[in-house]
Amino acid sequence: NITPAWQVIGGYTQQKATIKNGKDVAQDGSSSLPYTPEHAFTLWSQYQATDDISVGAGARYIGSMHKGSDGAVGTPAFTEGYWVADAKLGYRINRNLDFQLNVYNLFDTDYVASINKSGYRYHPGEPRTFLLTANMHF
């Protein structure tokens, strides 16, 4: 916590996953392990503005991922890395009821979340999404 009302949470992962023995399996001929990003990063900050109102925002990054060597000819050798931003607003009505609105992919970023072995099918990242939650406390 930076202050009692302000939290910042972050994380970073670096993976250098490679094939040590056997044939290279990445489409670009490298020994990189396919479908595994080398870098991933997340940062989230939340601020309790008043006793009843909280706001938060954050960003997520997933680095590029190599595709397998058994993919179809002419398809991309890797997926591009991407950044996605999220935000939230919380409001407490009383001690028994609060609401929270989350916005995922705040800027409606287009990205490839995953790709299949052949490279012809991919899973696009989720578009901007809203989630409203009501919490009742008994």
mmCIF file of N, CA and C in Angstrom:
data_model
loop_
_atom_site.group_PDB
_atom_site.id
_atom_site.type_symbol
_atom_site.label_atom_id
_atom_site.label_comp_id
_atom_site.label_asym_id
_atom_site.label_seq_id
_atom_site.Cartn_x
_atom_site.Cartn_y
_atom_site.Cartn_z
ATOM 1 N N ASN A 1 0.833 -1.186 0.000
ATOM 2 C CA ASN A 1 0.000 0.000 0.000
ATOM 3 C C ASN A 1 0.878 1.250 0.000
ATOM 4 N N ILE A 2 0.538 2.177 -0.860
ATOM 5 C CA ILE A 2 1.257 3.447 -0.893
ATOM 6 C C ILE A 2 0.745 4.350 0.220
ATOM 7 N N THR A 3 -0.572 4.371 0.397
ATOM 8 C CA THR A 3 -1.221 5.027 1.530
ATOM 9 C C THR A 3 -2.300 4.062 2.001
ATOM 10 N N PRO A 4 -2.945 4.326 3.146
ATOM 11 C CA PRO A 4 -4.030 3.434 3.564
ATOM 12 C C PRO A 4 -5.161 3.341 2.537
ATOM 13 N N ALA A 5 -5.324 4.372 1.710
ATOM 14 C CA ALA A 5 -6.416 4.380 0.732
ATOM 15 C C ALA A 5 -5.981 3.964 -0.674
ATOM 16 N N TRP A 6 -4.673 3.837 -0.917
ATOM 17 C CA TRP A 6 -4.188 3.590 -2.278
ATOM 18 C C TRP A 6 -3.324 2.336 -2.323
ATOM 19 N N GLN A 7 -3.757 1.369 -3.130
ATOM 20 C CA GLN A 7 -3.026 0.117 -3.312
ATOM 21 C C GLN A 7 -2.486 0.033 -4.734
ATOM 22 N N VAL A 8 -1.291 -0.490 -4.867
ATOM 23 C CA VAL A 8 -0.712 -0.780 -6.178
ATOM 24 C C VAL A 8 -0.163 -2.199 -6.128
ATOM 25 N N ILE A 9 -0.551 -3.004 -7.110
ATOM 26 C CA ILE A 9 -0.126 -4.394 -7.184
ATOM 27 C C ILE A 9 0.410 -4.631 -8.589
ATOM 28 N N GLY A 10 1.539 -5.293 -8.692
ATOM 29 C CA GLY A 10 2.100 -5.566 -10.009
ATOM 30 C C GLY A 10 2.811 -6.900 -10.037
ATOM 31 N N GLY A 11 3.039 -7.378 -11.231
ATOM 32 C CA GLY A 11 3.765 -8.621 -11.391
ATOM 33 C C GLY A 11 4.409 -8.702 -12.762
ATOM 34 N N TYR A 12 5.522 -9.418 -12.829
ATOM 35 C CA TYR A 12 6.228 -9.611 -14.088
ATOM 36 C C TYR A 12 6.738 -11.039 -14.134
ATOM 37 N N THR A 13 6.617 -11.660 -15.290
ATOM 38 C CA THR A 13 7.125 -13.010 -15.490
ATOM 39 C C THR A 13 7.970 -13.029 -16.747
ATOM 40 N N GLN A 14 9.137 -13.654 -16.651
ATOM 41 C CA GLN A 14 9.960 -13.885 -17.829
ATOM 42 C C GLN A 14 10.232 -15.378 -17.907
ATOM 43 N N GLN A 15 9.882 -15.963 -19.042
ATOM 44 C CA GLN A 15 10.105 -17.387 -19.259
ATOM 45 C C GLN A 15 10.968 -17.553 -20.501
ATOM 46 N N LYS A 16 12.031 -18.275 -20.360
ATOM 47 C CA LYS A 16 12.848 -18.608 -21.527
ATOM 48 C C LYS A 16 12.723 -20.107 -21.741
ATOM 49 N N ALA A 17 11.527 -20.518 -22.124
ATOM 50 C CA ALA A 17 11.233 -21.933 -22.322
ATOM 51 C C ALA A 17 11.763 -22.372 -23.686
ATOM 52 N N THR A 18 12.660 -23.344 -23.684
ATOM 53 C CA THR A 18 13.242 -23.833 -24.934
ATOM 54 C C THR A 18 13.256 -25.355 -24.954
ATOM 55 N N ILE A 19 13.376 -25.889 -26.152
ATOM 56 C CA ILE A 19 13.528 -27.330 -26.346
ATOM 57 C C ILE A 19 15.025 -27.625 -26.305
ATOM 58 N N LYS A 20 15.469 -28.442 -25.365
ATOM 59 C CA LYS A 20 16.896 -28.756 -25.227
ATOM 60 C C LYS A 20 17.302 -29.952 -26.084
ATOM 61 N N ASN A 21 16.442 -30.946 -26.178
ATOM 62 C CA ASN A 21 16.738 -32.146 -26.960
ATOM 63 C C ASN A 21 15.594 -32.408 -27.917
ATOM 64 N N GLY A 22 15.908 -32.920 -29.078
ATOM 65 C CA GLY A 22 14.873 -33.206 -30.067
ATOM 66 C C GLY A 22 14.817 -32.102 -31.100
ATOM 67 N N LYS A 23 13.895 -32.269 -32.027
ATOM 68 C CA LYS A 23 13.819 -31.288 -33.111
ATOM 69 C C LYS A 23 13.167 -30.000 -32.623
ATOM 70 N N ASP A 24 13.536 -28.910 -33.286
ATOM 71 C CA ASP A 24 12.919 -27.624 -32.977
ATOM 72 C C ASP A 24 11.449 -27.681 -33.365
ATOM 73 N N VAL A 25 10.601 -27.138 -32.515
ATOM 74 C CA VAL A 25 9.164 -27.235 -32.769
ATOM 75 C C VAL A 25 8.514 -25.897 -33.096
ATOM 76 N N ALA A 26 9.254 -24.801 -33.005
ATOM 77 C CA ALA A 26 8.691 -23.495 -33.358
ATOM 78 C C ALA A 26 8.762 -23.305 -34.869
ATOM 79 N N GLN A 27 7.747 -22.676 -35.449
ATOM 80 C CA GLN A 27 7.671 -22.517 -36.896
ATOM 81 C C GLN A 27 8.836 -21.709 -37.458
ATOM 82 N N ASP A 28 9.382 -20.790 -36.675
ATOM 83 C CA ASP A 28 10.493 -19.979 -37.187
ATOM 84 C C ASP A 28 11.834 -20.697 -37.096
ATOM 85 N N GLY A 29 11.830 -21.970 -36.674
ATOM 86 C CA GLY A 29 13.059 -22.754 -36.606
ATOM 87 C C GLY A 29 13.836 -22.584 -35.320
ATOM 88 N N SER A 30 13.375 -21.745 -34.428
ATOM 89 C CA SER A 30 14.070 -21.556 -33.153
ATOM 90 C C SER A 30 13.720 -22.693 -32.199
ATOM 91 N N SER A 31 14.424 -22.744 -31.086
ATOM 92 C CA SER A 31 14.141 -23.777 -30.088
ATOM 93 C C SER A 31 13.136 -23.294 -29.043
ATOM 94 N N SER A 32 12.486 -22.154 -29.290
ATOM 95 C CA SER A 32 11.484 -21.619 -28.354
ATOM 96 C C SER A 32 10.300 -22.567 -28.223
ATOM 97 N N LEU A 33 9.775 -22.675 -27.025
ATOM 98 C CA LEU A 33 8.598 -23.501 -26.797
ATOM 99 C C LEU A 33 7.374 -22.778 -27.349
ATOM 100 N N PRO A 34 6.666 -23.384 -28.302
ATOM 101 C CA PRO A 34 5.510 -22.705 -28.910
ATOM 102 C C PRO A 34 4.421 -22.374 -27.896
ATOM 103 N N TYR A 35 3.678 -21.323 -28.207
ATOM 104 C CA TYR A 35 2.498 -20.900 -27.449
ATOM 105 C C TYR A 35 2.831 -20.462 -26.023
ATOM 106 N N THR A 36 4.079 -20.093 -25.785
ATOM 107 C CA THR A 36 4.516 -19.667 -24.458
ATOM 108 C C THR A 36 5.138 -18.275 -24.569
ATOM 109 N N PRO A 37 4.513 -17.249 -23.996
ATOM 110 C CA PRO A 37 5.105 -15.910 -24.086
ATOM 111 C C PRO A 37 6.363 -15.815 -23.225
ATOM 112 N N GLU A 38 7.345 -15.081 -23.718
ATOM 113 C CA GLU A 38 8.557 -14.890 -22.921
ATOM 114 C C GLU A 38 8.320 -13.873 -21.810
ATOM 115 N N HIS A 39 7.471 -12.879 -22.077
ATOM 116 C CA HIS A 39 7.220 -11.824 -21.094
ATOM 117 C C HIS A 39 5.724 -11.691 -20.809
ATOM 118 N N ALA A 40 5.395 -11.475 -19.544
ATOM 119 C CA ALA A 40 4.022 -11.160 -19.128
ATOM 120 C C ALA A 40 4.130 -10.157 -17.978
ATOM 121 N N PHE A 41 3.212 -9.196 -17.981
ATOM 122 C CA PHE A 41 3.285 -8.109 -17.005
ATOM 123 C C PHE A 41 1.873 -7.703 -16.617
ATOM 124 N N THR A 42 1.681 -7.360 -15.364
ATOM 125 C CA THR A 42 0.397 -6.835 -14.910
ATOM 126 C C THR A 42 0.638 -5.743 -13.866
ATOM 127 N N LEU A 43 -0.208 -4.732 -13.902
ATOM 128 C CA LEU A 43 -0.148 -3.657 -12.915
ATOM 129 C C LEU A 43 -1.577 -3.216 -12.629
ATOM 130 N N TRP A 44 -1.918 -3.121 -11.357
ATOM 131 C CA TRP A 44 -3.261 -2.711 -10.950
ATOM 132 C C TRP A 44 -3.131 -1.712 -9.812
ATOM 133 N N SER A 45 -3.952 -0.669 -9.856
ATOM 134 C CA SER A 45 -3.982 0.330 -8.794
ATOM 135 C C SER A 45 -5.431 0.566 -8.394
ATOM 136 N N GLN A 46 -5.652 0.669 -7.102
ATOM 137 C CA GLN A 46 -7.003 0.913 -6.594
ATOM 138 C C GLN A 46 -6.938 2.010 -5.541
ATOM 139 N N TYR A 47 -7.919 2.903 -5.583
ATOM 140 C CA TYR A 47 -7.959 4.022 -4.650
ATOM 141 C C TYR A 47 -9.330 4.096 -3.996
ATOM 142 N N GLN A 48 -9.350 4.145 -2.674
ATOM 143 C CA GLN A 48 -10.578 4.295 -1.902
ATOM 144 C C GLN A 48 -10.813 5.787 -1.733
ATOM 145 N N ALA A 49 -11.583 6.388 -2.651
ATOM 146 C CA ALA A 49 -11.774 7.843 -2.685
ATOM 147 C C ALA A 49 -12.522 8.353 -1.458
ATOM 148 N N THR A 50 -13.573 7.643 -1.066
ATOM 149 C CA THR A 50 -14.339 7.957 0.144
ATOM 150 C C THR A 50 -14.676 6.630 0.802
ATOM 151 N N ASP A 51 -15.396 6.666 1.913
ATOM 152 C CA ASP A 51 -15.813 5.410 2.540
ATOM 153 C C ASP A 51 -16.699 4.589 1.612
ATOM 154 N N ASP A 52 -17.375 5.252 0.687
ATOM 155 C CA ASP A 52 -18.348 4.573 -0.169
ATOM 156 C C ASP A 52 -17.916 4.403 -1.623
ATOM 157 N N ILE A 53 -16.885 5.091 -2.074
ATOM 158 C CA ILE A 53 -16.500 5.062 -3.489
ATOM 159 C C ILE A 53 -15.051 4.604 -3.641
ATOM 160 N N SER A 54 -14.854 3.633 -4.525
ATOM 161 C CA SER A 54 -13.499 3.198 -4.868
ATOM 162 C C SER A 54 -13.363 3.158 -6.387
ATOM 163 N N VAL A 55 -12.168 3.448 -6.865
ATOM 164 C CA VAL A 55 -11.868 3.400 -8.298
ATOM 165 C C VAL A 55 -10.582 2.607 -8.483
ATOM 166 N N GLY A 56 -10.466 1.994 -9.641
ATOM 167 C CA GLY A 56 -9.261 1.233 -9.921
ATOM 168 C C GLY A 56 -9.011 1.143 -11.408
ATOM 169 N N ALA A 57 -7.760 0.916 -11.759
ATOM 170 C CA ALA A 57 -7.385 0.748 -13.162
ATOM 171 C C ALA A 57 -6.111 -0.073 -13.225
ATOM 172 N N GLY A 58 -5.944 -0.733 -14.349
ATOM 173 C CA GLY A 58 -4.747 -1.541 -14.502
ATOM 174 C C GLY A 58 -4.500 -1.897 -15.949
ATOM 175 N N ALA A 59 -3.362 -2.534 -16.168
ATOM 176 C CA ALA A 59 -2.982 -2.956 -17.510
ATOM 177 C C ALA A 59 -2.367 -4.346 -17.439
ATOM 178 N N ARG A 60 -2.565 -5.097 -18.530
ATOM 179 C CA ARG A 60 -1.993 -6.440 -18.662
ATOM 180 C C ARG A 60 -1.232 -6.512 -19.984
ATOM 181 N N TYR A 61 -0.085 -7.170 -19.970
ATOM 182 C CA TYR A 61 0.691 -7.370 -21.191
ATOM 183 C C TYR A 61 1.034 -8.843 -21.324
ATOM 184 N N ILE A 62 0.841 -9.380 -22.510
ATOM 185 C CA ILE A 62 1.290 -10.728 -22.846
ATOM 186 C C ILE A 62 2.176 -10.594 -24.076
ATOM 187 N N GLY A 63 3.392 -11.108 -23.997
ATOM 188 C CA GLY A 63 4.326 -11.013 -25.109
ATOM 189 C C GLY A 63 3.967 -11.943 -26.255
ATOM 190 N N SER A 64 4.677 -11.792 -27.349
ATOM 191 C CA SER A 64 4.412 -12.615 -28.536
ATOM 192 C C SER A 64 4.681 -14.087 -28.227
ATOM 193 N N MET A 65 3.992 -14.960 -28.974
ATOM 194 C CA MET A 65 4.138 -16.400 -28.797
ATOM 195 C C MET A 65 4.432 -17.040 -30.149
ATOM 196 N N HIS A 66 5.448 -17.907 -30.188
ATOM 197 C CA HIS A 66 5.765 -18.639 -31.408
ATOM 198 C C HIS A 66 4.704 -19.701 -31.669
ATOM 199 N N LYS A 67 4.455 -19.953 -32.932
ATOM 200 C CA LYS A 67 3.550 -21.024 -33.338
ATOM 201 C C LYS A 67 4.372 -22.283 -33.576
ATOM 202 N N GLY A 68 3.728 -23.447 -33.506
ATOM 203 C CA GLY A 68 4.414 -24.712 -33.719
ATOM 204 C C GLY A 68 4.869 -24.899 -35.162
ATOM 205 N N SER A 69 5.875 -25.764 -35.367
ATOM 206 C CA SER A 69 6.443 -25.992 -36.696
ATOM 207 C C SER A 69 5.527 -26.789 -37.612
ATOM 208 N N ASP A 70 4.521 -27.423 -37.056
ATOM 209 C CA ASP A 70 3.626 -28.240 -37.882
ATOM 210 C C ASP A 70 2.434 -27.436 -38.396
ATOM 211 N N GLY A 71 2.533 -26.128 -38.363
ATOM 212 C CA GLY A 71 1.453 -25.262 -38.839
ATOM 213 C C GLY A 71 1.387 -25.208 -40.350
ATOM 214 N N ALA A 72 0.302 -24.684 -40.850
ATOM 215 C CA ALA A 72 0.081 -24.572 -42.287
ATOM 216 C C ALA A 72 1.015 -23.522 -42.892
ATOM 217 N N VAL A 73 1.410 -23.759 -44.124
ATOM 218 C CA VAL A 73 2.276 -22.832 -44.850
ATOM 219 C C VAL A 73 1.527 -21.519 -45.079
ATOM 220 N N GLY A 74 2.221 -20.412 -44.893
ATOM 221 C CA GLY A 74 1.631 -19.106 -45.151
ATOM 222 C C GLY A 74 0.937 -18.476 -43.960
ATOM 223 N N THR A 75 0.861 -19.176 -42.855
ATOM 224 C CA THR A 75 0.245 -18.598 -41.657
ATOM 225 C C THR A 75 1.338 -17.941 -40.813
ATOM 226 N N PRO A 76 0.981 -17.007 -39.942
ATOM 227 C CA PRO A 76 2.003 -16.302 -39.152
ATOM 228 C C PRO A 76 2.825 -17.259 -38.292
ATOM 229 N N ALA A 77 4.096 -16.938 -38.113
ATOM 230 C CA ALA A 77 4.983 -17.763 -37.294
ATOM 231 C C ALA A 77 4.773 -17.505 -35.803
ATOM 232 N N PHE A 78 4.118 -16.398 -35.468
ATOM 233 C CA PHE A 78 3.914 -16.068 -34.059
ATOM 234 C C PHE A 78 2.711 -15.141 -33.925
ATOM 235 N N THR A 79 2.191 -15.059 -32.711
ATOM 236 C CA THR A 79 1.164 -14.062 -32.409
ATOM 237 C C THR A 79 1.878 -12.843 -31.841
ATOM 238 N N GLU A 80 1.344 -11.679 -32.103
ATOM 239 C CA GLU A 80 1.950 -10.449 -31.588
ATOM 240 C C GLU A 80 1.610 -10.262 -30.112
ATOM 241 N N GLY A 81 2.499 -9.624 -29.386
ATOM 242 C CA GLY A 81 2.218 -9.274 -28.002
ATOM 243 C C GLY A 81 1.134 -8.206 -27.945
ATOM 244 N N TYR A 82 0.509 -8.071 -26.793
ATOM 245 C CA TYR A 82 -0.572 -7.089 -26.672
ATOM 246 C C TYR A 82 -0.679 -6.548 -25.250
ATOM 247 N N TRP A 83 -1.205 -5.324 -25.162
ATOM 248 C CA TRP A 83 -1.551 -4.658 -23.907
ATOM 249 C C TRP A 83 -3.065 -4.528 -23.834
ATOM 250 N N VAL A 84 -3.626 -4.725 -22.667
ATOM 251 C CA VAL A 84 -5.057 -4.522 -22.440
ATOM 252 C C VAL A 84 -5.206 -3.765 -21.119
ATOM 253 N N ALA A 85 -6.076 -2.752 -21.113
ATOM 254 C CA ALA A 85 -6.331 -1.962 -19.903
ATOM 255 C C ALA A 85 -7.726 -2.281 -19.360
ATOM 256 N N ASP A 86 -7.859 -2.276 -18.047
ATOM 257 C CA ASP A 86 -9.127 -2.532 -17.371
ATOM 258 C C ASP A 86 -9.366 -1.428 -16.339
ATOM 259 N N ALA A 87 -10.617 -1.271 -15.931
ATOM 260 C CA ALA A 87 -10.948 -0.273 -14.908
ATOM 261 C C ALA A 87 -12.146 -0.751 -14.096
ATOM 262 N N LYS A 88 -12.326 -0.146 -12.925
ATOM 263 C CA LYS A 88 -13.491 -0.487 -12.100
ATOM 264 C C LYS A 88 -13.905 0.700 -11.252
ATOM 265 N N LEU A 89 -15.190 0.714 -10.922
ATOM 266 C CA LEU A 89 -15.762 1.722 -10.036
ATOM 267 C C LEU A 89 -16.642 0.985 -9.044
ATOM 268 N N GLY A 90 -16.413 1.216 -7.765
ATOM 269 C CA GLY A 90 -17.214 0.583 -6.730
ATOM 270 C C GLY A 90 -17.983 1.622 -5.933
ATOM 271 N N TYR A 91 -19.212 1.268 -5.544
ATOM 272 C CA TYR A 91 -20.033 2.187 -4.750
ATOM 273 C C TYR A 91 -20.780 1.397 -3.688
ATOM 274 N N ARG A 92 -20.590 1.791 -2.438
ATOM 275 C CA ARG A 92 -21.278 1.137 -1.325
ATOM 276 C C ARG A 92 -22.537 1.928 -1.003
ATOM 277 N N ILE A 93 -23.694 1.284 -1.107
ATOM 278 C CA ILE A 93 -24.980 1.911 -0.800
ATOM 279 C C ILE A 93 -25.151 2.025 0.715
ATOM 280 N N ASN A 94 -24.912 0.916 1.392
ATOM 281 C CA ASN A 94 -24.965 0.868 2.852
ATOM 282 C C ASN A 94 -24.123 -0.325 3.291
ATOM 283 N N ARG A 95 -24.150 -0.652 4.573
ATOM 284 C CA ARG A 95 -23.278 -1.734 5.049
ATOM 285 C C ARG A 95 -23.668 -3.100 4.510
ATOM 286 N N ASN A 96 -24.882 -3.221 3.944
ATOM 287 C CA ASN A 96 -25.353 -4.506 3.432
ATOM 288 C C ASN A 96 -25.336 -4.628 1.911
ATOM 289 N N LEU A 97 -25.092 -3.533 1.195
ATOM 290 C CA LEU A 97 -25.194 -3.580 -0.262
ATOM 291 C C LEU A 97 -24.159 -2.676 -0.922
ATOM 292 N N ASP A 98 -23.435 -3.258 -1.882
ATOM 293 C CA ASP A 98 -22.532 -2.445 -2.701
ATOM 294 C C ASP A 98 -22.569 -2.941 -4.142
ATOM 295 N N PHE A 99 -22.197 -2.049 -5.037
ATOM 296 C CA PHE A 99 -22.156 -2.340 -6.468
ATOM 297 C C PHE A 99 -20.741 -2.105 -6.979
ATOM 298 N N GLN A 100 -20.383 -2.865 -8.005
ATOM 299 C CA GLN A 100 -19.100 -2.645 -8.663
ATOM 300 C C GLN A 100 -19.286 -2.798 -10.165
ATOM 301 N N LEU A 101 -18.778 -1.830 -10.925
ATOM 302 C CA LEU A 101 -18.792 -1.883 -12.384
ATOM 303 C C LEU A 101 -17.363 -2.070 -12.855
ATOM 304 N N ASN A 102 -17.112 -3.176 -13.559
ATOM 305 C CA ASN A 102 -15.809 -3.433 -14.153
ATOM 306 C C ASN A 102 -15.906 -3.236 -15.658
ATOM 307 N N VAL A 103 -14.879 -2.651 -16.239
ATOM 308 C CA VAL A 103 -14.760 -2.532 -17.692
ATOM 309 C C VAL A 103 -13.465 -3.232 -18.071
ATOM 310 N N TYR A 104 -13.607 -4.330 -18.798
ATOM 311 C CA TYR A 104 -12.447 -5.083 -19.264
ATOM 312 C C TYR A 104 -12.138 -4.669 -20.700
ATOM 313 N N ASN A 105 -10.866 -4.599 -21.044
ATOM 314 C CA ASN A 105 -10.418 -4.140 -22.359
ATOM 315 C C ASN A 105 -11.000 -2.747 -22.624
ATOM 316 N N LEU A 106 -10.679 -1.848 -21.767
ATOM 317 C CA LEU A 106 -11.219 -0.490 -21.741
ATOM 318 C C LEU A 106 -11.148 0.218 -23.095
ATOM 319 N N PHE A 107 -10.059 0.054 -23.821
ATOM 320 C CA PHE A 107 -9.871 0.755 -25.097
ATOM 321 C C PHE A 107 -10.261 -0.106 -26.296
ATOM 322 N N ASP A 108 -10.925 -1.241 -26.036
ATOM 323 C CA ASP A 108 -11.416 -2.143 -27.085
ATOM 324 C C ASP A 108 -10.292 -2.561 -28.037
ATOM 325 N N THR A 109 -9.177 -2.965 -27.475
ATOM 326 C CA THR A 109 -8.004 -3.387 -28.236
ATOM 327 C C THR A 109 -8.273 -4.707 -28.950
ATOM 328 N N ASP A 110 -7.914 -4.786 -30.221
ATOM 329 C CA ASP A 110 -7.986 -6.043 -30.970
ATOM 330 C C ASP A 110 -6.682 -6.800 -30.758
ATOM 331 N N TYR A 111 -6.790 -8.079 -30.394
ATOM 332 C CA TYR A 111 -5.588 -8.889 -30.203
ATOM 333 C C TYR A 111 -5.933 -10.357 -30.358
ATOM 334 N N VAL A 112 -4.914 -11.151 -30.622
ATOM 335 C CA VAL A 112 -5.064 -12.599 -30.732
ATOM 336 C C VAL A 112 -4.701 -13.189 -29.374
ATOM 337 N N ALA A 113 -5.678 -13.805 -28.715
ATOM 338 C CA ALA A 113 -5.437 -14.392 -27.398
ATOM 339 C C ALA A 113 -4.714 -15.730 -27.512
ATOM 340 N N SER A 114 -5.049 -16.509 -28.537
ATOM 341 C CA SER A 114 -4.380 -17.790 -28.767
ATOM 342 C C SER A 114 -4.590 -18.202 -30.217
ATOM 343 N N ILE A 115 -3.751 -19.121 -30.664
ATOM 344 C CA ILE A 115 -3.822 -19.600 -32.045
ATOM 345 C C ILE A 115 -3.668 -21.115 -32.011
ATOM 346 N N ASN A 116 -4.362 -21.808 -32.913
ATOM 347 C CA ASN A 116 -4.244 -23.262 -32.898
ATOM 348 C C ASN A 116 -2.993 -23.695 -33.652
ATOM 349 N N LYS A 117 -2.747 -24.987 -33.648
ATOM 350 C CA LYS A 117 -1.530 -25.535 -34.216
ATOM 351 C C LYS A 117 -1.350 -25.206 -35.689
ATOM 352 N N SER A 118 -2.404 -25.287 -36.464
ATOM 353 C CA SER A 118 -2.275 -25.058 -37.906
ATOM 354 C C SER A 118 -2.084 -23.582 -38.226
ATOM 355 N N GLY A 119 -2.575 -22.703 -37.364
ATOM 356 C CA GLY A 119 -2.483 -21.277 -37.620
ATOM 357 C C GLY A 119 -3.691 -20.718 -38.341
ATOM 358 N N TYR A 120 -4.588 -21.596 -38.783
ATOM 359 C CA TYR A 120 -5.781 -21.131 -39.492
ATOM 360 C C TYR A 120 -6.873 -20.657 -38.546
ATOM 361 N N ARG A 121 -6.909 -21.188 -37.350
ATOM 362 C CA ARG A 121 -7.939 -20.780 -36.393
ATOM 363 C C ARG A 121 -7.262 -20.091 -35.213
ATOM 364 N N TYR A 122 -7.876 -19.020 -34.792
ATOM 365 C CA TYR A 122 -7.348 -18.313 -33.636
ATOM 366 C C TYR A 122 -8.506 -17.847 -32.769
ATOM 367 N N HIS A 123 -8.196 -17.568 -31.523
ATOM 368 C CA HIS A 123 -9.188 -17.072 -30.574
ATOM 369 C C HIS A 123 -8.925 -15.591 -30.379
ATOM 370 N N PRO A 124 -9.816 -14.734 -30.893
ATOM 371 C CA PRO A 124 -9.598 -13.300 -30.690
ATOM 372 C C PRO A 124 -9.803 -12.943 -29.220
ATOM 373 N N GLY A 125 -9.090 -11.926 -28.782
ATOM 374 C CA GLY A 125 -9.260 -11.447 -27.413
ATOM 375 C C GLY A 125 -10.652 -10.881 -27.213
ATOM 376 N N GLU A 126 -11.096 -10.914 -25.986
ATOM 377 C CA GLU A 126 -12.423 -10.389 -25.667
ATOM 378 C C GLU A 126 -12.499 -8.899 -25.989
ATOM 379 N N PRO A 127 -13.582 -8.455 -26.604
ATOM 380 C CA PRO A 127 -13.749 -7.018 -26.845
ATOM 381 C C PRO A 127 -14.060 -6.308 -25.519
ATOM 382 N N ARG A 128 -14.270 -5.004 -25.588
ATOM 383 C CA ARG A 128 -14.637 -4.265 -24.378
ATOM 384 C C ARG A 128 -15.861 -4.942 -23.762
ATOM 385 N N THR A 129 -15.768 -5.218 -22.476
ATOM 386 C CA THR A 129 -16.821 -5.941 -21.776
ATOM 387 C C THR A 129 -17.117 -5.235 -20.457
ATOM 388 N N PHE A 130 -18.398 -5.148 -20.130
ATOM 389 C CA PHE A 130 -18.835 -4.529 -18.882
ATOM 390 C C PHE A 130 -19.409 -5.602 -17.971
ATOM 391 N N LEU A 131 -19.101 -5.508 -16.697
ATOM 392 C CA LEU A 131 -19.637 -6.433 -15.708
ATOM 393 C C LEU A 131 -20.096 -5.622 -14.505
ATOM 394 N N LEU A 132 -21.385 -5.702 -14.205
ATOM 395 C CA LEU A 132 -21.945 -5.028 -13.037
ATOM 396 C C LEU A 132 -22.258 -6.090 -11.998
ATOM 397 N N THR A 133 -21.712 -5.906 -10.810
ATOM 398 C CA THR A 133 -21.880 -6.869 -9.731
ATOM 399 C C THR A 133 -22.551 -6.192 -8.544
ATOM 400 N N ALA A 134 -23.520 -6.876 -7.955
ATOM 401 C CA ALA A 134 -24.140 -6.427 -6.708
ATOM 402 C C ALA A 134 -23.738 -7.410 -5.617
ATOM 403 N N ASN A 135 -23.244 -6.905 -4.510
ATOM 404 C CA ASN A 135 -22.853 -7.735 -3.374
ATOM 405 C C ASN A 135 -23.764 -7.422 -2.200
ATOM 406 N N MET A 136 -24.406 -8.467 -1.699
ATOM 407 C CA MET A 136 -25.263 -8.311 -0.521
ATOM 408 C C MET A 136 -24.580 -8.992 0.654
ATOM 409 N N HIS A 137 -24.469 -8.276 1.743
ATOM 410 C CA HIS A 137 -23.809 -8.781 2.943
ATOM 411 C C HIS A 137 -24.871 -9.028 4.018
ATOM 412 N N PHE A 138 -24.854 -10.222 4.592
ATOM 413 C CA PHE A 138 -25.839 -10.577 5.621
ATOM 414 C C PHE A 138 -25.184 -10.633 6.976
#
